[in-house]
Every structure is written in C-alpha cells, then in structure tokens.
PDB file of C-alpha atoms in Angstrom:
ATOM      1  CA  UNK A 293      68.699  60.461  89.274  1.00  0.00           C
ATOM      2  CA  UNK A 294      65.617  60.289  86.320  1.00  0.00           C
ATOM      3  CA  UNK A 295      64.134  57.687  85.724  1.00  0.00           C
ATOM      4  CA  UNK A 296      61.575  57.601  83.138  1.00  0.00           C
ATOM      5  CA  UNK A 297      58.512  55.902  82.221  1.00  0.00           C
ATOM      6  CA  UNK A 298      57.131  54.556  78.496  1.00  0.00           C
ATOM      7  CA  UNK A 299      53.203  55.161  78.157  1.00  0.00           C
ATOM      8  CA  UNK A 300      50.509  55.839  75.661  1.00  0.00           C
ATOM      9  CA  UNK A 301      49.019  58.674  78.559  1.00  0.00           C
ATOM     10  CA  UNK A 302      50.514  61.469  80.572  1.00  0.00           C
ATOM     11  CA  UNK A 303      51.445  59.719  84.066  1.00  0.00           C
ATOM     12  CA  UNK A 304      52.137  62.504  86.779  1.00  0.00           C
ATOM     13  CA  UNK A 305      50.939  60.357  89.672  1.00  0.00           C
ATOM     14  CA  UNK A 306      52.138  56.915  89.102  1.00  0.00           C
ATOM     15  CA  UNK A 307      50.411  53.844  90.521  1.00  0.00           C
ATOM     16  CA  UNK A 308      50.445  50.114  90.671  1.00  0.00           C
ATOM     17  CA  UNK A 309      48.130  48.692  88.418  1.00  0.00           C
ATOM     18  CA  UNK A 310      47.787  45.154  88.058  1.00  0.00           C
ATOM     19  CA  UNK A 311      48.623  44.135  84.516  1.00  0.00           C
ATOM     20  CA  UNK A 312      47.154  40.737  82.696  1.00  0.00           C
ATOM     21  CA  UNK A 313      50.635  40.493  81.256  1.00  0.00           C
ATOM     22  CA  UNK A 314      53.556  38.456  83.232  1.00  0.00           C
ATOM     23  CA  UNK A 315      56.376  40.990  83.720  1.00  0.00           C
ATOM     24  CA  UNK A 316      59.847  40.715  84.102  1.00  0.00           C
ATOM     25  CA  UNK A 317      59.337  41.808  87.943  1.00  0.00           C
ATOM     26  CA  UNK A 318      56.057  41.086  88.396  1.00  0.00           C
ATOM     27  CA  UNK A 319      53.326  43.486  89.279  1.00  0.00           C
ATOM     28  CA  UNK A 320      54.783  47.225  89.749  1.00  0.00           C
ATOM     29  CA  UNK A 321      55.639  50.977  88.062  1.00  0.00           C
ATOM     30  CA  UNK A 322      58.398  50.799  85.695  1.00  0.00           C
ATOM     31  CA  UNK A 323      61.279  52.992  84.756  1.00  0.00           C
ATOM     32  CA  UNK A 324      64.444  52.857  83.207  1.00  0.00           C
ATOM     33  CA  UNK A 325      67.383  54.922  83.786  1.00  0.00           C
ATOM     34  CA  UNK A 326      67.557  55.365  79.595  1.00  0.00           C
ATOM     35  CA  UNK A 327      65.384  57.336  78.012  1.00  0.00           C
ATOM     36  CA  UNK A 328      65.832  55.192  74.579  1.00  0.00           C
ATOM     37  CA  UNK A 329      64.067  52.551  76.423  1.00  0.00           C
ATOM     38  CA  UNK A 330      61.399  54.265  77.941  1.00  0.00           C
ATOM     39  CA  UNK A 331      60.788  55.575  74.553  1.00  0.00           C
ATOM     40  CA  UNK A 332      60.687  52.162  72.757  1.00  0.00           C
ATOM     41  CA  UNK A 333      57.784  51.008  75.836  1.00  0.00           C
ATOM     42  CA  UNK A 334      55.891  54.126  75.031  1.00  0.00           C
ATOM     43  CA  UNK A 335      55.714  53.414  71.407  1.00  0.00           C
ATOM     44  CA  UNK A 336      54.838  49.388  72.009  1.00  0.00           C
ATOM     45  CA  UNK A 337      52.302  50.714  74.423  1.00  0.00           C
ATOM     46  CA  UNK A 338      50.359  53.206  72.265  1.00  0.00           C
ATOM     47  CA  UNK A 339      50.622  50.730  69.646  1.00  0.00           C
ATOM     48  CA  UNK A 340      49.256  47.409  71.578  1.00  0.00           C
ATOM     49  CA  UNK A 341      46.599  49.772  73.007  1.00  0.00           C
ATOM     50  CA  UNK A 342      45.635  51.322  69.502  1.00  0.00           C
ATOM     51  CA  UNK A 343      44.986  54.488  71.718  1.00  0.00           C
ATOM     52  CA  UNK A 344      47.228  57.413  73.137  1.00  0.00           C
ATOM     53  CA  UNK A 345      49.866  58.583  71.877  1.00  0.00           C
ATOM     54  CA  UNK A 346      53.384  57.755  73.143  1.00  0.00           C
ATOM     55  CA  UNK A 347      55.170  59.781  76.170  1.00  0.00           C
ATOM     56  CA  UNK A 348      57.976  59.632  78.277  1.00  0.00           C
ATOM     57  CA  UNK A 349      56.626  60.847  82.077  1.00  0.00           C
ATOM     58  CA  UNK A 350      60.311  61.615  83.807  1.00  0.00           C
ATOM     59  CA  UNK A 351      60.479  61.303  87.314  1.00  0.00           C
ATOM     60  CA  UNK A 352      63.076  62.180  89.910  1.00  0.00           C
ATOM     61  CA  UNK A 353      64.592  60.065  92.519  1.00  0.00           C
ATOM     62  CA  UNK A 354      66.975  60.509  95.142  1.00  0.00           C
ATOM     63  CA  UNK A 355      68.867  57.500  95.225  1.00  0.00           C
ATOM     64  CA  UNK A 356      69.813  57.711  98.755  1.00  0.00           C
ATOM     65  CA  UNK A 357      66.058  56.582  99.788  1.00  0.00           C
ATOM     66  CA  UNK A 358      66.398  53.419  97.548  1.00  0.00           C
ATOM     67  CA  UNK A 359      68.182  51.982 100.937  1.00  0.00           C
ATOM     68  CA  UNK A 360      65.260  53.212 103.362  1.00  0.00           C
ATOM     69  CA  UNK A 361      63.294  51.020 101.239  1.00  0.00           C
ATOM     70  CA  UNK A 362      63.470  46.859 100.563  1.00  0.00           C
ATOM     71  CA  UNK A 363      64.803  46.435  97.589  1.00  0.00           C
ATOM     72  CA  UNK A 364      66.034  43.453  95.518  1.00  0.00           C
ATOM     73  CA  UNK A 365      69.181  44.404  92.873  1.00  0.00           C
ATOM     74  CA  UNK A 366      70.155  42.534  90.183  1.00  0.00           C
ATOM     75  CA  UNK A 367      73.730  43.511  88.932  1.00  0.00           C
ATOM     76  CA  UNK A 368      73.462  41.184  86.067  1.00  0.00           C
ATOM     77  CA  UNK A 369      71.640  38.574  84.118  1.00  0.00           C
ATOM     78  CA  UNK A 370      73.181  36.461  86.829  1.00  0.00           C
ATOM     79  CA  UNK A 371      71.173  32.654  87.698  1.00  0.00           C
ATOM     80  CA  UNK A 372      69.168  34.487  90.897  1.00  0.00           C
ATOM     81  CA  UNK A 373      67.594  37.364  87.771  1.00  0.00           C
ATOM     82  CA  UNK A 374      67.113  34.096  85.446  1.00  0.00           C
ATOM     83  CA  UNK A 375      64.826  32.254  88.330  1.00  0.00           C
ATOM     84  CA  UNK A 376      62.906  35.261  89.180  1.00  0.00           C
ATOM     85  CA  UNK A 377      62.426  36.806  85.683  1.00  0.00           C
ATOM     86  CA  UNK A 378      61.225  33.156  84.993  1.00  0.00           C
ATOM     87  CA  UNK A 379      58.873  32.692  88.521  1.00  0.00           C
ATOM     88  CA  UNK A 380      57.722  36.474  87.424  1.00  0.00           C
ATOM     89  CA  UNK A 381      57.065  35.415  83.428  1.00  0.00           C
ATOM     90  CA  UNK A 382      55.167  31.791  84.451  1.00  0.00           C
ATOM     91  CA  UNK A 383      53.433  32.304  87.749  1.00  0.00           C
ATOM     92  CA  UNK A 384      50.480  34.718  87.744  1.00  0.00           C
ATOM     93  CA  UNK A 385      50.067  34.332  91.735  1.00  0.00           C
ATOM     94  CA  UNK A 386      54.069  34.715  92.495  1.00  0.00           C
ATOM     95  CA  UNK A 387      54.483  37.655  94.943  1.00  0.00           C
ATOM     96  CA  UNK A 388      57.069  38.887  97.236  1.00  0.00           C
ATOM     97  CA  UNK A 389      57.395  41.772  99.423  1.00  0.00           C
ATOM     98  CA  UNK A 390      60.021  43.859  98.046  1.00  0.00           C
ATOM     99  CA  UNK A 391      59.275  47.785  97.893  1.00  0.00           C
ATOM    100  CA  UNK A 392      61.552  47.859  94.394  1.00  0.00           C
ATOM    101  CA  UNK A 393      63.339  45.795  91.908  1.00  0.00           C
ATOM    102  CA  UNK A 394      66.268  47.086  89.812  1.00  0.00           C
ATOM    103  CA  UNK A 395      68.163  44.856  87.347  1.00  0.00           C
ATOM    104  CA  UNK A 396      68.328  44.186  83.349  1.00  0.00           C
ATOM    105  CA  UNK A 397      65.612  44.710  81.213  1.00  0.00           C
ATOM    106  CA  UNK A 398      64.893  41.380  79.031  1.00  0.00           C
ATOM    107  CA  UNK A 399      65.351  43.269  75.062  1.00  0.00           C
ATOM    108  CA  UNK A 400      64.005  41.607  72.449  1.00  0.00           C
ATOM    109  CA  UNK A 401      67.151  39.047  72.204  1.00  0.00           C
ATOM    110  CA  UNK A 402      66.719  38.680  75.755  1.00  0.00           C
ATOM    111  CA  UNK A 403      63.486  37.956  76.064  1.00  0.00           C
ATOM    112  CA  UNK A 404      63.861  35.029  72.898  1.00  0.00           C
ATOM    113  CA  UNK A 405      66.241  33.160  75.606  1.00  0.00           C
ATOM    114  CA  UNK A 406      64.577  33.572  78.669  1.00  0.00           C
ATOM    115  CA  UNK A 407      60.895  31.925  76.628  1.00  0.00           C
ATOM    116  CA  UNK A 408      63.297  29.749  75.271  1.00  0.00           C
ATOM    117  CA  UNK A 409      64.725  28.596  78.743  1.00  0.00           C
ATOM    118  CA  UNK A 410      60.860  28.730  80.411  1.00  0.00           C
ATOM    119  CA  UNK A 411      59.875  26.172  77.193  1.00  0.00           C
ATOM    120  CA  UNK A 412      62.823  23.902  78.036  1.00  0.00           C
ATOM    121  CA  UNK A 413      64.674  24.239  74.416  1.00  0.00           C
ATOM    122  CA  UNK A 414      67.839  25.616  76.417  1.00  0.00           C
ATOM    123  CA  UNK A 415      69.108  24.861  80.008  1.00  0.00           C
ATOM    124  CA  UNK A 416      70.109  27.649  82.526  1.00  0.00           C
ATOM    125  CA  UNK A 417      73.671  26.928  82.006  1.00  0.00           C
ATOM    126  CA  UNK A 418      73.032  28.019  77.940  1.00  0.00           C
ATOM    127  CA  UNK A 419      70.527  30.530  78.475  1.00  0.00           C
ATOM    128  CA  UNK A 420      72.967  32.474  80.950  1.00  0.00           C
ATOM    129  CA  UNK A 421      75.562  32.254  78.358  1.00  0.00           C
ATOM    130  CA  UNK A 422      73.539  33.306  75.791  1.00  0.00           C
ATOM    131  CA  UNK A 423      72.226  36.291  78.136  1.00  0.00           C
ATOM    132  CA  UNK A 424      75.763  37.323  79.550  1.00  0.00           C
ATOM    133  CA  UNK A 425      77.492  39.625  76.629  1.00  0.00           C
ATOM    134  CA  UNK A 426      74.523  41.386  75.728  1.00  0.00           C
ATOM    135  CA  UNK A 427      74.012  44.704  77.199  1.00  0.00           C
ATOM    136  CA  UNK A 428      70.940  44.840  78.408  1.00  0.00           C
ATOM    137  CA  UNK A 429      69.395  48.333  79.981  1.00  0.00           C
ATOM    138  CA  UNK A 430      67.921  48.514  83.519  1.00  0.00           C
ATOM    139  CA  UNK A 431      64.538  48.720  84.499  1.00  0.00           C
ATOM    140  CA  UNK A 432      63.090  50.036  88.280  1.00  0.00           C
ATOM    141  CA  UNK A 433      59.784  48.011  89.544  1.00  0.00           C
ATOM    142  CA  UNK A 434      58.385  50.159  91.999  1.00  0.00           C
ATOM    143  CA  UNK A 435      56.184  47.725  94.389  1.00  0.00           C
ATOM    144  CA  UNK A 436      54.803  49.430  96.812  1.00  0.00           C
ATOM    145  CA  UNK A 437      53.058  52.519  97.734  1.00  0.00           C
ATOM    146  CA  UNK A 438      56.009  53.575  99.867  1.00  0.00           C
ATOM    147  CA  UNK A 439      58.468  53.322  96.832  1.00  0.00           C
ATOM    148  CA  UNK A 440      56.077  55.225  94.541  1.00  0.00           C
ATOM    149  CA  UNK A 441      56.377  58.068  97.088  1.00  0.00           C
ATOM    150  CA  UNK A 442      60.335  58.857  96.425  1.00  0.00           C
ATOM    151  CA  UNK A 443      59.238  59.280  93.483  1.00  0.00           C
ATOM    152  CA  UNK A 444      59.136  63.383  92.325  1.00  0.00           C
ATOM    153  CA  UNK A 445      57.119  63.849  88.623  1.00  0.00           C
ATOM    154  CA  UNK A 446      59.286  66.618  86.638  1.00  0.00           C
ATOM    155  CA  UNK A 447      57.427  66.517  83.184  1.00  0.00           C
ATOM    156  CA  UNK A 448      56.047  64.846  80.117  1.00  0.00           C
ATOM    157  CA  UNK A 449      58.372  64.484  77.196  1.00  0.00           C
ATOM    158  CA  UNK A 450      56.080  63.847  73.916  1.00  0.00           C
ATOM    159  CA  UNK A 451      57.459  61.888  71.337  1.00  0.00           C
TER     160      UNK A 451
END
C-alpha cells in the first residue's frame, strides 16, 4: 500500500522526531492512506513553519509486516480512540510501547469535539455521537525504529 506523508521538506528517510505539539498518537512518523490529507498537512506545515514549501514524500508498505510488528488499530472513533486521542492531546509524558498506530485522523470538526470533550463542555457519551457519522481519514503513527524500517521511500510529489 502508499502511504504518504505532509511536509514543508523532502523526507526520503523518515524519523521520529519529538514534536512540542500533543498529537493525536503521540510522538511518531505520520501517514495517511489519502493523499488529500497528506496534502492538507503539507500545506499547514509550510505555512506554521513560514519555511519550505509543501510536499507529499510517498512511501511504500507491505501490509503483511504491519502484523510482525505491535500495533494498536482503531477501526473507528470508538470510546478506546476517544481516551487515547485524549491521554495523547493532554499528557506530554504519556507513552506506550506500540511499534504503530492506525485509526481516524481528528479533521477540523473532529478535532472541535475531542477539545471540547478534554475542556469538559461535552461528555464522552456526546462527543462519540458527535464524532460517529463523520468520515474521518486514517492516519499511520510509526513508533519505533523497527516500524520506520517497512517503510520503502518511492518519491516526492511537489505541490
């Protein structure tokens, strides 16, 4: 499958970089299966940076060596995603020891109810509800140094 990755710089070797910025999965490389999205983070990157320009690395992965690895898959915006989107987006020392995380990407709507939720204004029964018809796209936190390495760099799409 590709998988590709929003920037404001070419990334042929990707690595894990510890960001200042709470992320949906915590601390990690991300991808998306859709290159729409990746797209959208490039642009928001080159633009909160001020520097770059935006590009879309692509990388190949065999999907078979996602289960060689420990990973942690969210199907849906389900009440186990809500708790660790929120652990991820609140606790700047929360770690765990999974290689990769797949699951929904928080969109802009998204992301309005899960603050919402982490500020109190909705409980997890509304904020679910709120989060369940929208269709969010995935996103791939690589974790480690052994998921990074099923990765296969195929080019550079410039926007």
């Amino acid at each position: 499958m590709l998988l590709y990755h929003g920037s404001n710089v070419k990334v042929c070797k990707p690595k894990i970089i510890k960001s200042k910025r709470l992320l949906d999965f915590g601390i990690g490389f991300y991808l998306t299966s859709d290159f729409d999205q990746a797209k959208k983070w490039a642009e928001r990157t080159a633009n909160r940076r001020n520097e770059g320009l935006p590009q879309v690395p692509v990388f190949q992965l065999d999907e078979s060596k996602i289960n060689s690895l420990k990973p942690l898959v969210f199907e849906s915006t389900d009440i186990d995603w809500l708790n660790y989107v929120s652990k991820n987006r609140t606790d700047e020392y929360f770690s765990d020891t999974f290689d990769i995380v797949i699951g929904p990407v928080a969109n802009d709507q998204a992301f309005r109810t899960v603050n919402n939720y982490l500020k109190g204004y909705f409980s997890q029964e509304i904020a679910l509800e709120l989060l369940l018809p929208q269709k969010l796209k995935d996103q791939y936190a690589f974790k480690s140094k052994k998921a990074l390495s099923h990765l296969k760099f195929k080019e550079v799409r410039s926007l």
